[in-house]
CSV table of C-alpha atoms in Angstrom, one decimal:
chain,number,residue,atom,x,y,z
U,1,UNK,CA,39.3,-11.5,30.4
U,2,UNK,CA,38.3,-10.0,27.1
U,3,UNK,CA,35.7,-12.7,26.4
U,4,UNK,CA,34.3,-12.4,29.9
U,5,UNK,CA,34.0,-8.6,29.6
U,6,UNK,CA,32.2,-8.9,26.3
U,7,UNK,CA,29.6,-11.4,27.8
U,8,UNK,CA,29.0,-9.0,30.6
U,9,UNK,CA,28.4,-6.1,28.2
U,10,UNK,CA,25.9,-8.2,26.2
U,11,UNK,CA,24.1,-9.2,29.4
U,12,UNK,CA,23.8,-5.5,30.4
U,13,UNK,CA,22.3,-4.7,27.1
U,14,UNK,CA,19.8,-7.5,27.4
U,15,UNK,CA,18.7,-6.3,30.8
U,16,UNK,CA,18.1,-2.8,29.4
U,17,UNK,CA,16.0,-4.1,26.6
U,18,UNK,CA,13.9,-6.3,28.9
U,19,UNK,CA,13.3,-3.5,31.4
U,20,UNK,CA,9.8,-1.9,31.2
U,21,UNK,CA,9.7,1.6,29.6
U,22,UNK,CA,6.9,3.5,31.4
U,23,UNK,CA,7.8,6.9,29.8
U,24,UNK,CA,7.3,5.4,26.3
U,25,UNK,CA,4.1,3.7,27.4
U,26,UNK,CA,2.7,7.0,28.6
U,27,UNK,CA,3.8,8.7,25.4
U,28,UNK,CA,2.0,6.1,23.2
U,29,UNK,CA,-1.1,6.4,25.3
U,30,UNK,CA,-1.2,10.2,24.9
U,31,UNK,CA,-0.6,10.0,21.2
U,32,UNK,CA,-3.4,7.5,20.8
U,33,UNK,CA,-5.7,9.7,22.8
U,34,UNK,CA,-4.8,12.7,20.7
U,35,UNK,CA,-5.5,10.7,17.5
U,36,UNK,CA,-8.9,9.7,18.8
U,37,UNK,CA,-9.8,13.3,19.5
U,38,UNK,CA,-8.5,14.4,16.0
U,39,UNK,CA,-10.5,11.6,14.4
U,40,UNK,CA,-13.7,12.9,16.1
U,41,UNK,CA,-13.1,16.4,14.9
U,42,UNK,CA,-12.3,15.3,11.4
U,43,UNK,CA,-15.4,13.1,11.2
U,44,UNK,CA,-17.5,16.1,12.3
U,45,UNK,CA,-16.0,18.2,9.5
U,46,UNK,CA,-16.9,15.5,7.0
U,47,UNK,CA,-20.5,15.5,8.3
U,48,UNK,CA,-20.7,19.3,7.9
U,49,UNK,CA,-19.3,19.1,4.4
U,50,UNK,CA,-21.9,16.5,3.6
U,51,UNK,CA,-24.6,18.8,5.1
U,52,UNK,CA,-23.4,21.4,2.6
U,53,UNK,CA,-24.7,19.2,-0.2
U,54,UNK,CA,-28.2,19.5,1.4
U,55,UNK,CA,-27.8,23.3,1.2
U,56,UNK,CA,-27.0,23.0,-2.5
U,57,UNK,CA,-30.1,20.9,-3.1
U,58,UNK,CA,-32.3,23.4,-1.2
U,59,UNK,CA,-30.8,26.3,-3.1
U,60,UNK,CA,-31.3,24.5,-6.5
U,61,UNK,CA,-34.9,23.8,-5.6
U,62,UNK,CA,-35.5,27.5,-4.8
U,63,UNK,CA,-33.9,28.7,-8.0
U,64,UNK,CA,-36.0,26.2,-10.0
U,65,UNK,CA,-39.2,27.5,-8.3
U,66,UNK,CA,-38.3,31.1,-9.1
U,67,UNK,CA,-37.5,30.1,-12.7
U,68,UNK,CA,-40.9,28.4,-13.1
U,69,UNK,CA,-42.7,31.5,-11.6
U,70,UNK,CA,-40.9,33.5,-14.3
U,71,UNK,CA,-42.2,31.2,-17.0
U,72,UNK,CA,-39.1,29.0,-17.5
U,73,UNK,CA,-39.5,25.3,-16.9
U,74,UNK,CA,-35.9,24.7,-15.9
U,75,UNK,CA,-32.7,26.5,-15.2
U,76,UNK,CA,-30.4,27.0,-18.1
U,77,UNK,CA,-27.9,24.1,-18.4
U,78,UNK,CA,-25.0,26.5,-17.9
U,79,UNK,CA,-26.5,27.6,-14.6
U,80,UNK,CA,-27.4,24.2,-13.2
U,81,UNK,CA,-24.4,24.0,-11.0
U,82,UNK,CA,-24.4,27.6,-9.8
U,83,UNK,CA,-25.7,26.6,-6.3
U,84,UNK,CA,-22.9,24.1,-5.9
U,85,UNK,CA,-20.3,26.6,-7.0
U,86,UNK,CA,-21.8,29.3,-4.8
U,87,UNK,CA,-21.6,27.1,-1.6
U,88,UNK,CA,-18.2,25.7,-2.5
U,89,UNK,CA,-16.7,29.1,-3.1
U,90,UNK,CA,-18.0,30.4,0.3
U,91,UNK,CA,-16.5,27.4,2.1
U,92,UNK,CA,-13.3,27.6,0.1
U,93,UNK,CA,-12.7,31.2,1.1
U,94,UNK,CA,-13.5,30.5,4.7
U,95,UNK,CA,-11.2,27.5,4.8
U,96,UNK,CA,-8.5,29.2,2.6
U,97,UNK,CA,-8.8,26.3,0.2
U,98,UNK,CA,-9.6,25.9,-3.5
U,99,UNK,CA,-13.4,25.9,-4.2
U,100,UNK,CA,-12.9,23.0,-6.7
U,101,UNK,CA,-11.1,21.1,-4.0
U,102,UNK,CA,-14.0,21.8,-1.6
U,103,UNK,CA,-16.5,20.6,-4.2
U,104,UNK,CA,-14.7,17.3,-4.3
U,105,UNK,CA,-14.5,17.0,-0.5
U,106,UNK,CA,-18.3,17.8,-0.3
U,107,UNK,CA,-19.0,15.0,-2.7
U,108,UNK,CA,-16.8,12.5,-1.0
U,109,UNK,CA,-18.2,13.4,2.4
U,110,UNK,CA,-21.8,13.0,1.2
U,111,UNK,CA,-21.0,9.5,-0.2
U,112,UNK,CA,-19.3,8.5,3.0
U,113,UNK,CA,-22.0,9.6,5.3
U,114,UNK,CA,-24.9,8.3,3.2
U,115,UNK,CA,-23.5,5.1,1.7
U,116,UNK,CA,-21.2,4.0,4.6
U,117,UNK,CA,-22.7,5.4,7.8
U,118,UNK,CA,-21.0,2.8,10.0
U,119,UNK,CA,-17.6,3.8,8.7
U,120,UNK,CA,-18.3,7.4,9.5
U,121,UNK,CA,-19.5,6.4,13.0
U,122,UNK,CA,-16.3,4.3,13.6
U,123,UNK,CA,-14.3,7.3,12.5
U,124,UNK,CA,-16.1,9.7,14.8
U,125,UNK,CA,-15.5,7.2,17.7
U,126,UNK,CA,-11.8,7.2,17.0
U,127,UNK,CA,-11.7,3.5,16.1
U,128,UNK,CA,-10.3,4.3,12.7
U,129,UNK,CA,-8.4,7.2,11.1
U,130,UNK,CA,-9.4,9.5,8.2
U,131,UNK,CA,-7.2,7.4,5.8
U,132,UNK,CA,-9.2,4.3,6.6
U,133,UNK,CA,-12.6,6.0,6.2
U,134,UNK,CA,-11.7,7.5,2.8
U,135,UNK,CA,-10.2,4.3,1.6
U,136,UNK,CA,-13.4,2.4,2.4
U,137,UNK,CA,-15.7,5.1,0.9
U,138,UNK,CA,-13.7,5.4,-2.4
U,139,UNK,CA,-13.3,1.6,-2.9
U,140,UNK,CA,-16.9,0.9,-2.0
U,141,UNK,CA,-18.3,3.6,-4.3
U,142,UNK,CA,-18.2,1.2,-7.3
U,143,UNK,CA,-20.6,-1.2,-5.6
U,144,UNK,CA,-24.2,-0.9,-7.0
U,145,UNK,CA,-26.5,-2.4,-4.4
U,146,UNK,CA,-27.1,-1.6,-0.8
U,147,UNK,CA,-26.7,-5.3,0.1
U,148,UNK,CA,-23.2,-5.4,-1.5
U,149,UNK,CA,-22.2,-2.1,0.2
U,150,UNK,CA,-23.3,-3.4,3.6
U,151,UNK,CA,-21.4,-6.6,3.2
U,152,UNK,CA,-18.4,-4.7,1.9
U,153,UNK,CA,-18.5,-2.3,4.8
U,154,UNK,CA,-18.6,-5.1,7.4
U,155,UNK,CA,-15.5,-6.7,6.0
U,156,UNK,CA,-13.7,-3.5,5.3
U,157,UNK,CA,-14.2,-2.2,8.9
U,158,UNK,CA,-12.9,-5.5,10.3
U,159,UNK,CA,-9.7,-5.0,8.2
U,160,UNK,CA,-9.4,-1.3,9.1
U,161,UNK,CA,-9.1,-2.0,12.8
U,162,UNK,CA,-5.8,-3.8,12.3
U,163,UNK,CA,-4.3,-2.3,9.0
U,164,UNK,CA,-2.6,0.9,8.2
U,165,UNK,CA,-4.4,3.3,5.8
U,166,UNK,CA,-2.0,2.5,3.0
U,167,UNK,CA,-2.6,-1.2,3.4
U,168,UNK,CA,-6.3,-0.5,3.9
U,169,UNK,CA,-6.6,1.0,0.4
U,170,UNK,CA,-5.4,-2.2,-1.2
U,171,UNK,CA,-7.5,-4.4,1.0
U,172,UNK,CA,-10.7,-2.3,0.4
U,173,UNK,CA,-10.3,-2.4,-3.4
U,174,UNK,CA,-9.8,-6.2,-3.3
U,175,UNK,CA,-12.8,-6.8,-1.1
U,176,UNK,CA,-15.0,-4.6,-3.4
U,177,UNK,CA,-13.7,-6.3,-6.5
U,178,UNK,CA,-14.5,-9.7,-5.1
U,179,UNK,CA,-18.0,-8.8,-4.1
U,180,UNK,CA,-18.9,-7.3,-7.5
U,181,UNK,CA,-16.3,-8.2,-10.2
U,182,UNK,CA,-18.4,-6.7,-13.0
U,183,UNK,CA,-18.6,-3.3,-11.3
U,184,UNK,CA,-14.9,-3.3,-10.7
U,185,UNK,CA,-14.2,-4.2,-14.4
U,186,UNK,CA,-16.3,-1.3,-15.5
U,187,UNK,CA,-14.4,1.1,-13.2
U,188,UNK,CA,-11.1,-0.3,-14.5
U,189,UNK,CA,-12.0,0.2,-18.1
U,190,UNK,CA,-13.3,3.7,-17.4
U,191,UNK,CA,-10.0,4.6,-15.6
U,192,UNK,CA,-7.9,3.1,-18.4
U,193,UNK,CA,-9.6,5.3,-20.9
U,194,UNK,CA,-8.2,8.3,-18.9
U,195,UNK,CA,-4.6,7.2,-19.2
U,196,UNK,CA,-2.3,10.1,-20.0
U,197,UNK,CA,1.1,11.7,-19.6
U,198,UNK,CA,1.2,15.2,-18.1
U,199,UNK,CA,3.9,17.8,-17.6
U,200,UNK,CA,4.2,20.3,-14.7
U,201,UNK,CA,6.7,23.0,-14.3
U,202,UNK,CA,8.7,23.1,-11.0
U,203,UNK,CA,11.1,25.5,-9.5
U,204,UNK,CA,14.9,25.7,-10.1
U,205,UNK,CA,14.8,24.5,-13.7
U,206,UNK,CA,13.0,21.3,-12.9
U,207,UNK,CA,9.7,19.8,-14.3
U,208,UNK,CA,7.6,16.8,-13.3
U,209,UNK,CA,6.5,14.2,-15.8
U,210,UNK,CA,3.5,12.1,-14.6
U,211,UNK,CA,2.2,9.1,-16.4
U,212,UNK,CA,-1.2,7.6,-15.5
U,213,UNK,CA,-1.1,4.0,-16.6
U,214,UNK,CA,-2.7,0.6,-15.8
U,215,UNK,CA,-1.1,-0.5,-12.5
U,216,UNK,CA,0.7,-3.6,-13.8
U,217,UNK,CA,2.4,-1.6,-16.5
U,218,UNK,CA,3.3,1.2,-14.1
U,219,UNK,CA,4.7,-1.2,-11.5
U,220,UNK,CA,6.7,-3.1,-14.1
U,221,UNK,CA,8.2,0.1,-15.5
U,222,UNK,CA,9.2,1.3,-12.0
U,223,UNK,CA,10.7,-2.0,-11.1
U,224,UNK,CA,12.6,-2.2,-14.4
U,225,UNK,CA,14.1,1.3,-13.8
U,226,UNK,CA,15.0,0.4,-10.2
U,227,UNK,CA,16.7,-2.9,-11.2
U,228,UNK,CA,18.7,-1.2,-13.9
U,229,UNK,CA,19.7,1.6,-11.6
U,230,UNK,CA,20.7,-0.8,-8.8
U,231,UNK,CA,22.9,-2.6,-11.3
U,232,UNK,CA,24.7,0.6,-12.0
U,233,UNK,CA,25.1,1.5,-8.3
U,234,UNK,CA,26.4,-2.0,-7.6
U,235,UNK,CA,28.8,-1.9,-10.5
U,236,UNK,CA,30.2,1.5,-9.4
U,237,UNK,CA,30.5,0.1,-5.8
U,238,UNK,CA,32.4,-2.9,-7.0
U,239,UNK,CA,34.8,-0.7,-9.0
U,240,UNK,CA,35.4,2.1,-6.6
U,241,UNK,CA,34.2,1.3,-3.1
U,242,UNK,CA,36.1,0.0,-0.2
U,243,UNK,CA,34.7,-2.8,2.0
U,244,UNK,CA,33.0,-0.3,4.3
U,245,UNK,CA,30.4,0.5,1.6
U,246,UNK,CA,28.8,-2.9,1.8
U,247,UNK,CA,26.9,-4.6,4.6
U,248,UNK,CA,27.4,-8.2,5.7
U,249,UNK,CA,25.1,-9.4,2.9
U,250,UNK,CA,27.0,-7.5,0.2
U,251,UNK,CA,24.3,-4.9,-0.2
U,252,UNK,CA,25.2,-1.2,-0.5
U,253,UNK,CA,25.0,0.5,2.9
U,254,UNK,CA,22.3,3.1,3.3
U,255,UNK,CA,22.3,6.3,5.3
U,256,UNK,CA,20.8,5.7,8.7
U,257,UNK,CA,17.4,7.2,9.0
U,258,UNK,CA,17.0,7.8,5.3
U,259,UNK,CA,14.9,5.8,2.8
U,260,UNK,CA,16.3,2.9,0.8
U,261,UNK,CA,17.1,5.2,-2.2
U,262,UNK,CA,20.0,6.9,-0.4
U,263,UNK,CA,23.2,4.9,-0.9
U,264,UNK,CA,26.3,5.6,1.2
U,265,UNK,CA,29.6,4.8,-0.4
U,266,UNK,CA,33.3,5.5,0.3
U,267,UNK,CA,34.2,6.4,-3.2
U,268,UNK,CA,37.0,8.8,-4.0
U,269,UNK,CA,36.2,12.4,-4.6
U,270,UNK,CA,36.5,11.9,-8.3
U,271,UNK,CA,34.1,9.1,-8.4
U,272,UNK,CA,30.4,9.4,-9.3
U,273,UNK,CA,28.1,9.9,-6.2
U,274,UNK,CA,24.6,9.6,-7.6
U,275,UNK,CA,21.9,8.1,-5.3
U,276,UNK,CA,19.8,5.2,-6.5
U,277,UNK,CA,16.9,7.7,-7.1
U,278,UNK,CA,19.1,9.9,-9.3
U,279,UNK,CA,20.4,6.9,-11.3
U,280,UNK,CA,16.8,5.7,-11.8
U,281,UNK,CA,15.8,9.1,-13.2
U,282,UNK,CA,18.8,9.1,-15.5
U,283,UNK,CA,17.9,5.7,-16.8
U,284,UNK,CA,14.3,6.8,-17.4
U,285,UNK,CA,15.5,9.8,-19.5
U,286,UNK,CA,18.0,7.7,-21.5
U,287,UNK,CA,15.5,5.0,-22.3
U,288,UNK,CA,12.8,7.4,-23.5
U,289,UNK,CA,15.1,9.7,-25.5
U,290,UNK,CA,17.5,7.2,-27.0
U,291,UNK,CA,15.4,4.0,-26.9
U,292,UNK,CA,18.4,2.3,-25.3
U,293,UNK,CA,20.3,2.8,-22.1
U,294,UNK,CA,23.7,4.4,-22.5
U,295,UNK,CA,26.8,3.0,-21.0
U,296,UNK,CA,27.6,6.2,-19.1
U,297,UNK,CA,24.2,6.6,-17.5
U,298,UNK,CA,23.2,3.0,-16.9
U,299,UNK,CA,26.2,0.7,-17.4
U,300,UNK,CA,26.8,-2.0,-19.9
U,301,UNK,CA,24.9,-5.3,-20.1
U,302,UNK,CA,21.6,-4.3,-18.5
U,303,UNK,CA,19.4,-4.7,-21.5
U,304,UNK,CA,18.5,-8.2,-20.5
U,305,UNK,CA,17.1,-7.2,-17.1
U,306,UNK,CA,13.3,-7.7,-16.9
U,307,UNK,CA,10.9,-6.2,-14.4
U,308,UNK,CA,9.5,-8.3,-11.5
U,309,UNK,CA,5.9,-8.0,-10.5
U,310,UNK,CA,3.8,-10.5,-8.6
U,311,UNK,CA,0.3,-11.2,-9.9
U,312,UNK,CA,-2.2,-13.5,-8.2
U,313,UNK,CA,-5.0,-14.6,-10.5
U,314,UNK,CA,-7.7,-17.3,-9.8
U,315,UNK,CA,-7.7,-20.1,-12.3
U,316,UNK,CA,-11.3,-19.3,-13.4
U,317,UNK,CA,-10.4,-15.7,-14.1
U,318,UNK,CA,-7.4,-16.8,-16.1
U,319,UNK,CA,-9.7,-18.9,-18.2
U,320,UNK,CA,-11.9,-15.9,-18.8
U,321,UNK,CA,-14.7,-16.5,-16.4
U,322,UNK,CA,-15.8,-13.2,-14.9
U,323,UNK,CA,-17.1,-14.9,-11.7
U,324,UNK,CA,-13.6,-16.3,-10.9
U,325,UNK,CA,-12.7,-13.4,-8.7
U,326,UNK,CA,-10.3,-10.4,-9.0
U,327,UNK,CA,-6.6,-10.7,-10.1
U,328,UNK,CA,-4.3,-9.0,-7.6
U,329,UNK,CA,-1.0,-7.1,-8.1
U,330,UNK,CA,1.1,-7.4,-5.0
U,331,UNK,CA,1.5,-4.0,-3.4
U,332,UNK,CA,-1.4,-2.5,-5.3
U,333,UNK,CA,-4.6,-4.5,-5.3
U,334,UNK,CA,-7.1,-5.7,-7.9
U,335,UNK,CA,-6.2,-5.1,-11.6
U,336,UNK,CA,-7.7,-5.6,-15.0
U,337,UNK,CA,-8.1,-9.4,-15.7
U,338,UNK,CA,-7.6,-8.8,-19.4
U,339,UNK,CA,-4.1,-7.5,-18.8
U,340,UNK,CA,-3.3,-10.4,-16.5
U,341,UNK,CA,-4.3,-12.9,-19.2
U,342,UNK,CA,-1.9,-11.1,-21.6
U,343,UNK,CA,0.9,-11.3,-19.0
U,344,UNK,CA,0.2,-15.0,-18.4
U,345,UNK,CA,0.5,-15.7,-22.0
U,346,UNK,CA,4.0,-14.1,-22.1
U,347,UNK,CA,5.3,-15.6,-18.8
U,348,UNK,CA,7.9,-18.4,-19.1
U,349,UNK,CA,6.4,-20.2,-16.2
U,350,UNK,CA,3.6,-19.9,-13.6
U,351,UNK,CA,3.4,-20.5,-9.9
U,352,UNK,CA,0.3,-22.3,-8.8
U,353,UNK,CA,-0.9,-21.0,-5.4
U,354,UNK,CA,-3.5,-23.1,-3.5
U,355,UNK,CA,-5.6,-21.1,-1.0
U,356,UNK,CA,-7.9,-22.2,1.8
U,357,UNK,CA,-11.4,-21.6,0.5
U,358,UNK,CA,-12.6,-20.4,4.0
U,359,UNK,CA,-9.8,-18.0,4.8
U,360,UNK,CA,-8.0,-17.1,1.6
U,361,UNK,CA,-4.6,-18.0,3.1
U,362,UNK,CA,-2.2,-19.7,0.6
U,363,UNK,CA,-1.5,-23.2,1.8
U,364,UNK,CA,0.9,-24.5,-0.9
U,365,UNK,CA,2.8,-23.4,-3.9
U,366,UNK,CA,4.2,-25.6,-6.6
U,367,UNK,CA,5.6,-25.3,-10.1
U,368,UNK,CA,6.2,-27.7,-12.9
U,369,UNK,CA,9.8,-26.7,-13.2
U,370,UNK,CA,12.1,-27.3,-10.2
U,371,UNK,CA,12.8,-24.1,-8.2
U,372,UNK,CA,13.0,-22.7,-4.7
U,373,UNK,CA,9.5,-23.8,-3.6
U,374,UNK,CA,9.5,-22.4,-0.1
U,375,UNK,CA,10.7,-18.9,-1.3
U,376,UNK,CA,7.9,-18.8,-3.9
U,377,UNK,CA,5.4,-19.9,-1.2
U,378,UNK,CA,6.5,-17.1,1.2
U,379,UNK,CA,6.3,-14.5,-1.6
U,380,UNK,CA,2.8,-15.6,-2.5
U,381,UNK,CA,1.7,-15.7,1.1
U,382,UNK,CA,3.1,-12.5,2.4
U,383,UNK,CA,3.6,-10.2,-0.7
U,384,UNK,CA,5.3,-7.5,1.4
U,385,UNK,CA,7.3,-6.8,4.6
U,386,UNK,CA,5.4,-8.2,7.6
U,387,UNK,CA,6.0,-5.2,9.9
U,388,UNK,CA,2.6,-3.6,10.6
U,389,UNK,CA,2.1,-0.6,8.2
U,390,UNK,CA,5.1,-1.4,5.9
U,391,UNK,CA,4.3,-1.9,2.2
U,392,UNK,CA,7.8,-2.8,0.8
U,393,UNK,CA,7.3,-5.6,-1.7
U,394,UNK,CA,8.6,-9.1,-0.7
U,395,UNK,CA,11.2,-9.2,-3.4
U,396,UNK,CA,12.9,-6.2,-1.7
U,397,UNK,CA,12.9,-7.8,1.7
U,398,UNK,CA,14.9,-10.3,3.7
U,399,UNK,CA,13.5,-13.8,4.5
U,400,UNK,CA,13.9,-13.8,8.3
U,401,UNK,CA,13.8,-16.7,10.8
U,402,UNK,CA,11.4,-15.5,13.5
U,403,UNK,CA,13.2,-17.9,15.9
U,404,UNK,CA,16.8,-17.8,14.8
U,405,UNK,CA,18.2,-20.9,13.3
U,406,UNK,CA,21.1,-20.7,15.8
U,407,UNK,CA,18.4,-21.1,18.5
U,408,UNK,CA,16.8,-24.1,16.9
U,409,UNK,CA,14.3,-22.3,14.6
U,410,UNK,CA,13.3,-24.3,11.6
U,411,UNK,CA,13.6,-23.1,8.0
U,412,UNK,CA,9.8,-23.6,7.5
U,413,UNK,CA,7.0,-21.4,6.4
U,414,UNK,CA,5.7,-21.0,10.0
U,415,UNK,CA,9.1,-19.7,11.1
U,416,UNK,CA,9.9,-17.4,8.2
U,417,UNK,CA,8.6,-14.0,7.2
U,418,UNK,CA,9.6,-11.2,4.9
U,419,UNK,CA,11.1,-8.2,6.6
U,420,UNK,CA,12.6,-5.1,4.9
U,421,UNK,CA,16.1,-4.3,6.0
U,422,UNK,CA,14.8,-1.5,8.3
U,423,UNK,CA,12.4,-3.7,10.2
U,424,UNK,CA,14.7,-6.7,10.1
U,425,UNK,CA,17.3,-4.6,12.0
U,426,UNK,CA,14.7,-3.4,14.4
U,427,UNK,CA,13.7,-7.0,15.2
U,428,UNK,CA,17.2,-8.1,16.0
U,429,UNK,CA,18.8,-5.0,17.7
U,430,UNK,CA,16.0,-3.4,19.7
U,431,UNK,CA,13.5,-4.5,22.3
U,432,UNK,CA,10.9,-5.3,19.7
U,433,UNK,CA,9.9,-9.0,19.6
U,434,UNK,CA,8.0,-11.1,17.0
U,435,UNK,CA,6.3,-14.4,17.1
U,436,UNK,CA,4.0,-16.5,14.8
U,437,UNK,CA,0.5,-17.0,15.9
U,438,UNK,CA,-0.3,-19.5,13.1
U,439,UNK,CA,-1.9,-19.2,9.8
U,440,UNK,CA,0.7,-16.6,8.7
U,441,UNK,CA,-0.3,-14.1,11.4
U,442,UNK,CA,2.5,-12.4,13.2
U,443,UNK,CA,2.4,-10.7,16.6
U,444,UNK,CA,4.8,-7.8,17.3
U,445,UNK,CA,5.5,-6.8,20.9
U,446,UNK,CA,7.0,-3.3,21.4
U,447,UNK,CA,9.2,-1.9,24.2
U,448,UNK,CA,6.1,-0.9,26.1
U,449,UNK,CA,4.6,-4.4,26.1
U,450,UNK,CA,1.9,-3.4,23.6
U,451,UNK,CA,1.1,-6.1,21.1
U,452,UNK,CA,0.3,-5.5,17.4
U,453,UNK,CA,-1.0,-8.1,15.0
U,454,UNK,CA,-0.1,-8.3,11.3
U,455,UNK,CA,-2.2,-10.6,9.1
U,456,UNK,CA,-1.2,-11.7,5.6
U,457,UNK,CA,-2.7,-9.5,2.8
U,458,UNK,CA,-4.8,-12.4,1.5
U,459,UNK,CA,-6.5,-12.8,4.9
U,460,UNK,CA,-7.2,-9.1,5.3
U,461,UNK,CA,-8.9,-8.8,1.9
U,462,UNK,CA,-10.6,-12.2,1.9
U,463,UNK,CA,-14.3,-12.2,1.2
U,464,UNK,CA,-16.0,-15.4,2.5
U,465,UNK,CA,-18.0,-17.3,0.0
U,466,UNK,CA,-21.7,-17.0,0.3
U,467,UNK,CA,-22.1,-20.7,-0.1
U,468,UNK,CA,-19.9,-23.8,0.5
U,469,UNK,CA,-17.4,-24.6,-2.3
U,470,UNK,CA,-18.3,-27.5,-4.5
U,471,UNK,CA,-16.8,-30.9,-3.6
U,472,UNK,CA,-13.9,-32.1,-5.6
């Protein structure tokens, strides 16, 4: 009787999950309509801010004319930007915003509307959001010719129609770096010259320390801090937690609805109750102030932990050829090839990733030393969680069988995908469904029946070659 009743309960749940949900369908439609209207108004504001640049130009010309009439050939250098400051201050007061911030927005709006008019038009039509438009304009601003910008805009808009704004930023940078590697290198070197560490006071006895660093270094530092902190949390869990503090895979349970940094444990009242984020901050302070982690803040035996970052670099770029294409840091986008070559020289081993020359999709991964080839291939192919919009790196995700192994699903690359714990749970315990469409592309179907496509990062940012690859 008990087994039969359980089966009936499972069947009832299945019927609920498979039943259409018209209220949610109407809500999604209304939200999408509201977003389209918001995009139209935001695009109009950007156009008006771009028009303000024209007012500045007219005002500057008028002042120069008056200066010439008074016998001066030009405005004094200290007064050259007075028209810009004049207009920005007026707009800033009207908008209750900083005039310096308004100046920046005017400049970005002008670049968007003049250099990437199709992007602005797509934004005004509600086809893309503000985040997509600004990501395209900022990434494409490094390109130096109208032909390159037009090609970039075509590819970037294609990607923007399926990617979230956070993913779009990475894809747009990669596309621009592929189209004009020299321009990207110049921008990278200019940015590296601006590296710095800054300090800002906060309330309640706190302060914020910000370091602007080359992306590979920053990602490696953050990953190292996280790995050390997680080691401490896991050690404390092992020493003081009951079985209820771990999930079925041995991972610390996390508060429902919170981010991955909130760790829920069943420690005694006397035990330490720091979150992963707090421990990460403590490790950071210990390492900088003492040059070594202390056993009280980070636990013993963590000195040997190394950071994990995934860098994809074309063979020609690794050899020093600037035409080889950009090197990619998973979760960030293109990075300085010089840093990549230094990292490659220090790496104990390399993965070789073979990509399709027409799509950019990884088709095989091998390594001279025996290892888990399929896992490496999936990490190279997907880089991150495959739920649309999620950017959690692959090494922080589960490898999920799209069709469960218990249902006959194969342990193969066309049936495996990285899913973070949050989206892994959604896939298995809600009405959401996932299927592979081939070539690494996944289709998610929501409770309303709407379908959402997620393509591998390499496919989104891939720039087709202008000519056929040479024969081998």
